[in-house]
Short mmCIF file of C-alpha atoms in Angstrom, two decimals:
data_model
loop_
_atom_site.label_atom_id
_atom_site.label_comp_id
_atom_site.label_asym_id
_atom_site.label_seq_id
_atom_site.Cartn_x
_atom_site.Cartn_y
_atom_site.Cartn_z
CA GLU L 1 89.47 77.93 93.50
CA PRO L 2 86.41 79.04 95.50
CA GLU L 3 86.68 78.57 99.23
CA VAL L 4 84.74 79.02 102.43
CA THR L 5 86.15 81.90 104.44
CA GLN L 6 85.78 82.40 108.17
CA THR L 7 86.51 85.34 110.41
CA PRO L 8 88.04 85.85 112.85
CA SER L 9 90.60 83.06 112.94
CA HIS L 10 90.87 83.44 116.71
CA GLN L 11 88.40 84.88 119.19
CA VAL L 12 88.99 85.29 122.89
CA THR L 13 86.04 86.22 125.08
CA GLN L 14 84.97 86.32 128.69
CA MET L 15 82.45 83.83 130.01
CA GLY L 16 78.94 85.19 129.65
CA GLN L 17 79.75 87.39 126.68
CA GLU L 18 78.12 87.10 123.29
CA VAL L 19 80.20 86.14 120.27
CA ILE L 20 79.42 86.11 116.58
CA LEU L 21 81.40 83.91 114.27
CA ARG L 22 81.29 84.81 110.61
CA CYS L 23 81.46 82.76 107.47
CA VAL L 24 81.21 83.39 103.75
CA PRO L 25 80.22 80.11 102.09
CA ILE L 26 81.13 79.31 98.53
CA SER L 27 78.84 81.23 96.23
CA ASN L 28 76.19 79.13 94.52
CA HIS L 29 76.27 76.59 97.36
CA LEU L 30 72.86 76.00 98.86
CA TYR L 31 73.51 74.26 102.19
CA PHE L 32 75.43 75.79 105.07
CA TYR L 33 76.69 74.19 108.23
CA TRP L 34 78.42 74.82 111.51
CA TYR L 35 80.55 72.20 113.19
CA ARG L 36 82.73 72.39 116.23
CA GLN L 37 85.72 70.44 117.43
CA ILE L 38 87.01 70.51 120.96
CA LEU L 39 90.77 69.99 121.07
CA GLY L 40 91.61 66.32 120.68
CA GLN L 41 88.02 65.29 120.06
CA LYS L 42 85.85 64.48 117.07
CA VAL L 43 84.17 66.90 114.70
CA GLU L 44 80.65 67.55 116.03
CA PHE L 45 77.70 68.72 113.98
CA LEU L 46 75.88 71.78 115.28
CA VAL L 47 73.42 72.94 112.64
CA SER L 48 72.57 72.92 108.95
CA PHE L 49 70.79 75.69 107.08
CA TYR L 50 68.95 75.54 103.77
CA ASN L 51 66.50 77.83 102.02
CA ASN L 52 66.84 80.44 104.75
CA GLU L 53 65.96 78.18 107.62
CA ILE L 54 67.49 75.58 109.89
CA SER L 55 67.12 72.13 108.33
CA GLU L 56 68.67 70.11 111.14
CA LYS L 57 70.31 70.78 114.47
CA SER L 58 72.06 68.70 117.08
CA GLU L 59 71.52 68.51 120.83
CA ILE L 60 74.50 70.82 121.26
CA PHE L 61 72.66 73.59 119.39
CA ASP L 62 70.53 74.80 122.29
CA ASP L 63 68.86 78.16 122.90
CA GLN L 64 72.23 79.81 123.42
CA PHE L 65 73.04 79.30 119.74
CA SER L 66 71.52 80.93 116.70
CA VAL L 67 72.38 81.21 113.03
CA GLU L 68 71.61 83.84 110.48
CA ARG L 69 72.13 84.57 106.85
CA PRO L 70 71.80 88.34 107.00
CA ASP L 71 72.53 88.94 103.33
CA GLY L 72 73.29 86.94 100.22
CA SER L 73 76.80 86.00 101.23
CA ASN L 74 77.35 85.84 105.01
CA PHE L 75 76.38 83.05 107.37
CA THR L 76 76.83 83.69 111.09
CA LEU L 77 76.81 81.69 114.28
CA LYS L 78 75.93 83.57 117.47
CA ILE L 79 76.54 82.27 120.96
CA ARG L 80 74.55 84.46 123.34
CA SER L 81 76.21 83.78 126.67
CA THR L 82 79.42 81.86 126.28
CA LYS L 83 80.45 79.14 128.68
CA LEU L 84 83.89 77.73 129.34
CA GLU L 85 82.87 74.53 127.57
CA ASP L 86 82.13 76.46 124.38
CA SER L 87 85.89 76.76 123.85
CA ALA L 88 86.54 74.91 120.61
CA MET L 89 87.38 75.28 116.96
CA TYR L 90 84.26 76.21 115.02
CA PHE L 91 84.14 75.22 111.36
CA CYS L 92 81.74 76.57 108.78
CA ALA L 93 81.03 74.44 105.72
CA SER L 94 78.92 74.56 102.59
CA SER L 95 77.69 72.17 99.93
CA GLY L 96 75.17 71.80 97.15
CA GLY L 97 74.65 73.81 94.01
CA THR L 98 77.78 73.75 91.92
CA GLY L 99 79.54 71.84 94.70
CA GLY L 100 77.19 68.90 94.47
CA VAL L 101 77.07 66.74 97.57
CA LYS L 102 80.67 67.43 98.60
CA LEU L 103 81.24 69.32 101.83
CA PHE L 104 83.78 72.15 101.84
CA PHE L 105 85.12 73.59 105.09
CA GLY L 106 86.45 76.95 106.10
CA SER L 107 89.69 77.15 108.04
CA GLY L 108 87.86 77.62 111.32
CA THR L 109 87.58 80.07 114.20
CA GLN L 110 89.35 79.09 117.40
CA LEU L 111 87.12 80.31 120.23
CA SER L 112 88.62 80.60 123.68
CA VAL L 113 86.27 81.39 126.57
CA LEU L 114 88.03 82.60 129.70
CA ARG F 1 73.73 53.64 117.71
CA LYS F 2 76.23 55.87 115.94
CA GLU F 3 75.59 56.77 112.32
CA VAL F 4 79.21 56.24 111.34
CA GLU F 5 81.77 54.18 113.21
CA GLN F 6 85.51 54.09 112.77
CA ASP F 7 88.39 52.53 114.63
CA PRO F 8 90.08 55.58 116.21
CA GLY F 9 93.50 53.94 116.15
CA PRO F 10 96.13 55.21 116.52
CA PHE F 11 97.84 53.49 113.64
CA ASN F 12 101.61 53.81 113.73
CA VAL F 13 103.24 52.46 110.59
CA PRO F 14 106.71 52.67 109.06
CA GLU F 15 107.35 54.60 105.88
CA GLY F 16 106.55 52.52 102.84
CA ALA F 17 103.95 50.39 104.61
CA THR F 18 100.43 49.76 103.40
CA VAL F 19 97.67 50.67 105.83
CA ALA F 20 93.92 50.22 105.64
CA PHE F 21 91.14 52.03 107.48
CA ASN F 22 87.60 50.81 107.78
CA CYS F 23 84.32 52.48 108.49
CA THR F 24 80.74 51.27 108.88
CA TYR F 25 77.53 53.24 108.57
CA SER F 26 74.09 52.48 109.94
CA ASN F 27 71.70 54.05 107.42
CA SER F 28 71.22 51.79 104.42
CA ALA F 29 69.69 54.72 102.50
CA SER F 30 72.91 56.74 102.68
CA GLN F 31 73.78 58.18 99.31
CA SER F 32 77.28 59.62 99.30
CA PHE F 33 80.52 58.56 100.90
CA PHE F 34 83.80 60.34 101.45
CA TRP F 35 87.17 60.20 103.10
CA TYR F 36 88.46 63.46 104.54
CA ARG F 37 91.91 64.19 105.88
CA GLN F 38 92.40 66.44 108.89
CA ASP F 39 95.74 67.76 110.05
CA CYS F 40 96.15 68.94 113.63
CA ARG F 41 94.21 72.16 114.30
CA LYS F 42 93.21 72.43 110.64
CA GLU F 43 89.95 71.99 108.81
CA PRO F 44 88.96 68.65 107.28
CA LYS F 45 89.83 68.49 103.61
CA LEU F 46 88.26 66.20 101.07
CA LEU F 47 90.62 63.37 100.22
CA MET F 48 88.36 61.41 97.92
CA SER F 49 84.79 60.46 97.23
CA VAL F 50 83.97 56.76 97.44
CA TYR F 51 82.05 55.00 94.70
CA SER F 52 80.47 51.57 94.57
CA SER F 53 82.85 50.49 91.84
CA GLY F 54 85.84 51.47 93.96
CA ASN F 55 88.16 54.27 93.02
CA GLU F 56 91.84 55.02 93.12
CA ASP F 57 93.84 58.22 93.32
CA GLY F 58 97.55 57.58 93.22
CA ARG F 59 98.50 55.68 96.37
CA PHE F 60 94.97 55.89 97.76
CA THR F 61 92.20 53.39 97.04
CA ALA F 62 88.67 53.66 98.38
CA GLN F 63 86.06 50.92 98.39
CA LEU F 64 82.36 50.89 99.19
CA ASN F 65 80.36 47.79 100.05
CA ARG F 66 76.70 48.79 100.18
CA ALA F 67 75.50 45.35 101.20
CA SER F 68 77.71 45.37 104.29
CA GLN F 69 77.45 49.15 104.77
CA TYR F 70 81.20 49.35 104.90
CA ILE F 71 83.75 51.79 103.49
CA SER F 72 87.50 51.37 103.34
CA LEU F 73 90.56 53.42 102.54
CA LEU F 74 93.87 51.84 101.57
CA ILE F 75 97.10 53.83 101.55
CA ARG F 76 100.03 52.23 99.80
CA ASP F 77 103.68 53.21 100.20
CA SER F 78 102.98 55.45 103.20
CA LYS F 79 104.81 58.77 103.36
CA LEU F 80 105.63 60.84 106.42
CA SER F 81 103.28 63.47 105.01
CA ASP F 82 100.37 61.01 105.22
CA SER F 83 100.38 61.42 109.01
CA ALA F 84 96.98 62.89 109.85
CA THR F 85 93.50 61.94 111.02
CA TYR F 86 91.30 60.33 108.39
CA LEU F 87 87.58 60.97 108.68
CA CYS F 88 84.90 58.78 107.17
CA VAL F 89 81.91 60.92 106.13
CA VAL F 90 78.54 59.67 104.95
CA GLY F 91 75.93 61.83 103.24
CA ASN F 92 72.18 61.29 103.42
CA THR F 93 69.26 62.98 101.72
CA GLY F 94 69.08 66.74 102.04
CA ASN F 95 72.85 67.06 102.07
CA GLN F 96 73.11 65.93 105.68
CA PHE F 97 76.52 64.56 106.57
CA TYR F 98 77.59 62.24 109.34
CA PHE F 99 81.15 61.97 110.56
CA GLY F 100 83.09 59.13 112.05
CA THR F 101 85.34 59.86 115.00
CA GLY F 102 88.39 59.74 112.73
CA THR F 103 91.34 57.37 112.58
CA SER F 104 94.74 58.71 113.58
CA LEU F 105 97.68 57.72 111.41
CA THR F 106 101.34 58.35 112.20
CA VAL F 107 103.92 57.31 109.64
CA ILE F 108 107.27 56.68 111.28
CA PRO F 109 110.64 57.21 109.54
#
């Protein structure tokens, strides 16, 4: 069964460093998303991406964040200068195309900022 | 006002019990409705879509009331393995999804 894959599963970084989280959405899906979840808290929407551009973003997605689809398969989230409060689980998701309106998640990247 | 609201619980129920979760949404134009299950430190996984006519999958029954903008999930004969957080998710145009805070369920032996 097709699945969303994310790498790495864990990322440890120093405050102020840049990190790139990588995702391979399900092929033929058209919409791509990043969510984050701080331990013990709710799933929070960061950004959605469609037709090679951001379609919606939340207040969390400030200038420190950016997304890219550098080729036909990868979808990346970059945090330019990490803060302690960026420590969270980051989930990539995709939908649309053959997946219809259902949202499928990757297994997440646990980001720890020290 | 939140797009999707859920009672966070926690719900602690004995094995074999029936438990119901409710969810309300604010956008009357919402088009798709789902229940997701999330285990601790794992990704949300689709449990079931919710249709206006109501739908059932084994011990799980989902209902949608568009007039009241209300979604429910009923779990019958609870198992220990049902312990998880249940997320209500509502989809709007352009494949935009809105999440409830999740309802925590613990099934006790």
